[in-house]
mmCIF file of C-alpha atoms in Angstrom:
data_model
loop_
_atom_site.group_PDB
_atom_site.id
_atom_site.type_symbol
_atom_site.label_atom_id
_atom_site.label_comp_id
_atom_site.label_asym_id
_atom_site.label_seq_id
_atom_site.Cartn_x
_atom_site.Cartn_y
_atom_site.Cartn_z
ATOM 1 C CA UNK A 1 47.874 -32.713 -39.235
ATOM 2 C CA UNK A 2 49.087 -30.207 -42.578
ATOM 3 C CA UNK A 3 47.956 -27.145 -43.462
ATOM 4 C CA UNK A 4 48.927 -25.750 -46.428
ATOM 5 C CA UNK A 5 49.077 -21.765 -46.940
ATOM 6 C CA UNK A 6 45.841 -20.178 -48.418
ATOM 7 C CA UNK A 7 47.905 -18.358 -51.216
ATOM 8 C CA UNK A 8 45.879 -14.914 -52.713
ATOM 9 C CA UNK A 9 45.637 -14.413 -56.177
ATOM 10 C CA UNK A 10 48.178 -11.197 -56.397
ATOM 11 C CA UNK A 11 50.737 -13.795 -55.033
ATOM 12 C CA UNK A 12 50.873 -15.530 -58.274
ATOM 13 C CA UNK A 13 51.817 -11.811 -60.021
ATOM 14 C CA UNK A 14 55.253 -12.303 -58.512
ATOM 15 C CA UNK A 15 55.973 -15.568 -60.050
ATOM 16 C CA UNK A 16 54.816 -14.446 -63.374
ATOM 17 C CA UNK A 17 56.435 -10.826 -63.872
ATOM 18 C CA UNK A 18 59.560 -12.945 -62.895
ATOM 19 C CA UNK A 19 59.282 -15.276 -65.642
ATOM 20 C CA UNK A 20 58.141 -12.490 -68.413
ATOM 21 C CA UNK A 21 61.991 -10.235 -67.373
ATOM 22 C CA UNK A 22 62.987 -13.520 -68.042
ATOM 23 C CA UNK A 23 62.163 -14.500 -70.999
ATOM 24 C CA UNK A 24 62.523 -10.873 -72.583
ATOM 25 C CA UNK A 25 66.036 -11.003 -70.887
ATOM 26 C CA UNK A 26 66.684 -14.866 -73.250
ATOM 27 C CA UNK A 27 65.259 -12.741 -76.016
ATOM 28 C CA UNK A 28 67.319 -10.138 -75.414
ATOM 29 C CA UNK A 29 70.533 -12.322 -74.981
ATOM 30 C CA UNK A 30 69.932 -14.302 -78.248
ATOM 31 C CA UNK A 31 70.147 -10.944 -80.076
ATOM 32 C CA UNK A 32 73.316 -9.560 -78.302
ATOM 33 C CA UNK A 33 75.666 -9.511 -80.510
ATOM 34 C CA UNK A 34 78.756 -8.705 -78.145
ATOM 35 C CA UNK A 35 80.448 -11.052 -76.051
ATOM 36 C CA UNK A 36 79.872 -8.284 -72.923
ATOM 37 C CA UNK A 37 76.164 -7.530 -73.415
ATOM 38 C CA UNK A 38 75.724 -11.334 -73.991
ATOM 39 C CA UNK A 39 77.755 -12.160 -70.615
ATOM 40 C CA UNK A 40 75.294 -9.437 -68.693
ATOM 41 C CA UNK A 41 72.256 -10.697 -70.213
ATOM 42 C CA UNK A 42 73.153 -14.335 -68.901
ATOM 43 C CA UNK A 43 74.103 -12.971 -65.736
ATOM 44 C CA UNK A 44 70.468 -11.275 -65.836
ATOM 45 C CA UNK A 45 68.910 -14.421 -66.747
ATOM 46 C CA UNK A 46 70.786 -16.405 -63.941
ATOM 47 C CA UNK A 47 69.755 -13.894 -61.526
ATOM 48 C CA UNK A 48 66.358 -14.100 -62.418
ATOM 49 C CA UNK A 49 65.920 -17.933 -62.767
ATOM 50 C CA UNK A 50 66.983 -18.283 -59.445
ATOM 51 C CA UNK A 51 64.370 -15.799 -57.830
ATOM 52 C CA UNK A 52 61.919 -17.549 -59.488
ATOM 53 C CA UNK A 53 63.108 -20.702 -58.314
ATOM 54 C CA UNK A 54 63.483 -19.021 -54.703
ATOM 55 C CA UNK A 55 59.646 -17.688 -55.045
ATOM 56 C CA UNK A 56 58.228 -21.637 -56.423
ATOM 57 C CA UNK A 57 59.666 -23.101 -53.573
ATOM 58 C CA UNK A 58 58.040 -20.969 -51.415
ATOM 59 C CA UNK A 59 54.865 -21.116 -52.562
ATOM 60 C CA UNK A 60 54.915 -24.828 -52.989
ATOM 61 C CA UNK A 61 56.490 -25.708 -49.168
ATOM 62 C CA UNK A 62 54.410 -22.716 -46.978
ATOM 63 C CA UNK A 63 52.512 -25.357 -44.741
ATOM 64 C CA UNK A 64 52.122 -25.456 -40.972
ATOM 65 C CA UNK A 65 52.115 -29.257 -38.890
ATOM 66 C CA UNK A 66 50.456 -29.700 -35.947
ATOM 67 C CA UNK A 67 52.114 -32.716 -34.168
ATOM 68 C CA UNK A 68 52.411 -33.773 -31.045
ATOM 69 C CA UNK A 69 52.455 -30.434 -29.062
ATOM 70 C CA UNK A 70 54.287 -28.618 -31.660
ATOM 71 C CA UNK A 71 53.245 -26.338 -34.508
ATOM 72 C CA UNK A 72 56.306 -26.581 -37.211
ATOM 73 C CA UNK A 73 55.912 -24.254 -40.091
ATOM 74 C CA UNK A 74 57.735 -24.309 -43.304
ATOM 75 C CA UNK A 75 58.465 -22.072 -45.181
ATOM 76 C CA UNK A 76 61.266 -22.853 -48.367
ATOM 77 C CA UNK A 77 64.369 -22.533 -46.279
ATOM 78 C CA UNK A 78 63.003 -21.155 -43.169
ATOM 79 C CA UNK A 79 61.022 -23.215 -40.519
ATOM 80 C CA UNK A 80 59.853 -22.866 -37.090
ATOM 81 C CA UNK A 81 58.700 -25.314 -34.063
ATOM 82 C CA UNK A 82 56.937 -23.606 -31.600
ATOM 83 C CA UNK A 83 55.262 -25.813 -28.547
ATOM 84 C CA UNK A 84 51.357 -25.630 -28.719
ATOM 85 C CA UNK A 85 51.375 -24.772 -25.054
ATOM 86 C CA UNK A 86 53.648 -21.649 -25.755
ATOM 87 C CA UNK A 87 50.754 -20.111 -27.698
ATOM 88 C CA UNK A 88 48.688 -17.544 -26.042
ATOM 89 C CA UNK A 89 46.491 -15.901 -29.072
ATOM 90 C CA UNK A 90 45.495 -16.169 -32.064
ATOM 91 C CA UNK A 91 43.460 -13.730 -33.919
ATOM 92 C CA UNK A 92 42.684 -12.366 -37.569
ATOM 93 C CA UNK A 93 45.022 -10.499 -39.240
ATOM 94 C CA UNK A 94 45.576 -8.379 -42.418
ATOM 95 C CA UNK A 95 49.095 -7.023 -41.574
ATOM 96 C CA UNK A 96 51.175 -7.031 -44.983
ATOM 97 C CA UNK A 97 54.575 -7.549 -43.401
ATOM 98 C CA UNK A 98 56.932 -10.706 -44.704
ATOM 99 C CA UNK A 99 55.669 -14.020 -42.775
ATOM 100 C CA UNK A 100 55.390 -17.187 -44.134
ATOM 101 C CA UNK A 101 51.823 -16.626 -45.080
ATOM 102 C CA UNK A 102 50.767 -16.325 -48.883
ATOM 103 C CA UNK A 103 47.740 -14.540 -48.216
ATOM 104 C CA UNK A 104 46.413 -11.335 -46.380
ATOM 105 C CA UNK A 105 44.016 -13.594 -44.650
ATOM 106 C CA UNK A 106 46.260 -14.228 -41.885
ATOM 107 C CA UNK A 107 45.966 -15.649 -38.418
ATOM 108 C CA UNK A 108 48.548 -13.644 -35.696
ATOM 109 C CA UNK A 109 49.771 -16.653 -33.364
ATOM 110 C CA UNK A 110 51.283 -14.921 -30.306
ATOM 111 C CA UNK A 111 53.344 -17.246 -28.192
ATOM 112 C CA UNK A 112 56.400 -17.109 -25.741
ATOM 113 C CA UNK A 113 57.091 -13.903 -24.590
ATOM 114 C CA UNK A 114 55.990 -10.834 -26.655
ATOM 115 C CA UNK A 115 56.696 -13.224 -30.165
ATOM 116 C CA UNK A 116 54.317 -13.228 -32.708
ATOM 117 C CA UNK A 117 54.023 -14.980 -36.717
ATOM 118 C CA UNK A 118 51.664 -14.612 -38.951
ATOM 119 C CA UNK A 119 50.718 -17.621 -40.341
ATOM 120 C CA UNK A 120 47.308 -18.560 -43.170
ATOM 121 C CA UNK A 121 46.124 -22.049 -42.765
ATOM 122 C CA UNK A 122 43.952 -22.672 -45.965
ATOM 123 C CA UNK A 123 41.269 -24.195 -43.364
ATOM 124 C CA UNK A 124 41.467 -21.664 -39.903
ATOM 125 C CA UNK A 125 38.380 -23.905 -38.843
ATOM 126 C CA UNK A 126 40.215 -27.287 -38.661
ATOM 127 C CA UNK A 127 43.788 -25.561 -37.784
ATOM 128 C CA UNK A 128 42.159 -23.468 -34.758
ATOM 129 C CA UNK A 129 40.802 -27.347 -33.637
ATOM 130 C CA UNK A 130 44.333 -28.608 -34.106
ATOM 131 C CA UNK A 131 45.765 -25.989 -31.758
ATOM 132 C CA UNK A 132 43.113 -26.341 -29.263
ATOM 133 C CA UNK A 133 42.592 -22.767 -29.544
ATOM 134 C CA UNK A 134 40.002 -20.167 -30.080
ATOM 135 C CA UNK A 135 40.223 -16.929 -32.426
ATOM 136 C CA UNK A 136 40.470 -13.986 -30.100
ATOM 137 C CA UNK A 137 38.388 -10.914 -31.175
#
């Protein structure tokens, strides 16, 4: 079973300011007019194209798999399989900090010992089920 990542709105922002320095970087570069400036601006626009194309995959591979008796998540180029029975906790979260979660609305999954990831399952209900676990207050 796939859960994708319940993504906030302010997560699109990112995406979007990325792709306006863009495009005012192209602007910029079309009316360089020597070679220098024009090889910086390029740079720039590299640079930049391949955030955003760092930040879309992201946002369009943050899922979590239930299967078998493991949890995978995905995140871009990071993933992680943790076995179902390794997971102690999970309870509602709000904590900011990088995890491959594209919302605030978060769900802390403690497992192992002392390890912890933040994940957001776009349906907590039906993920909660899939894990055989309840949401600790």
């Amino acid at each position: 079973m796939t859960f994708h990542s319940k993504i906030d709105l302010w997560f699109w922002v990112v995406p979007v300011m990325l792709g306006v320095i863009l495009l005012a970087t192209l602007a910029g570069a079309v009316t360089a007019s020597s070679a220098t400036a024009t090889n910086a601006l390029m740079l720039t626009v590299i640079l930049v194209s391949l955030s955003l194309a760092f930040v879309v995959w992201i946002m369009l591979s943050t899922r979590y798999t239930v299967q078998g008796e493991a949890l995978q998540i995905q995140a871009g180029p990071f993933h992680w399989r943790i076995p179902v029975s390794s997971i102690g906790q999970v309870r509602c979260s709000r904590n900011p900090l990088s995890a491959p979660a594209l919302s605030l609305d978060r769900l802390e999954v403690s497992y192992g010992e002392r390890k912890k990831i933040l994940i957001s399952p776009d349906n907590r209900d039906r993920f909660l089920a899939a894990i055989n676990r309840p949401l600790a207050q």
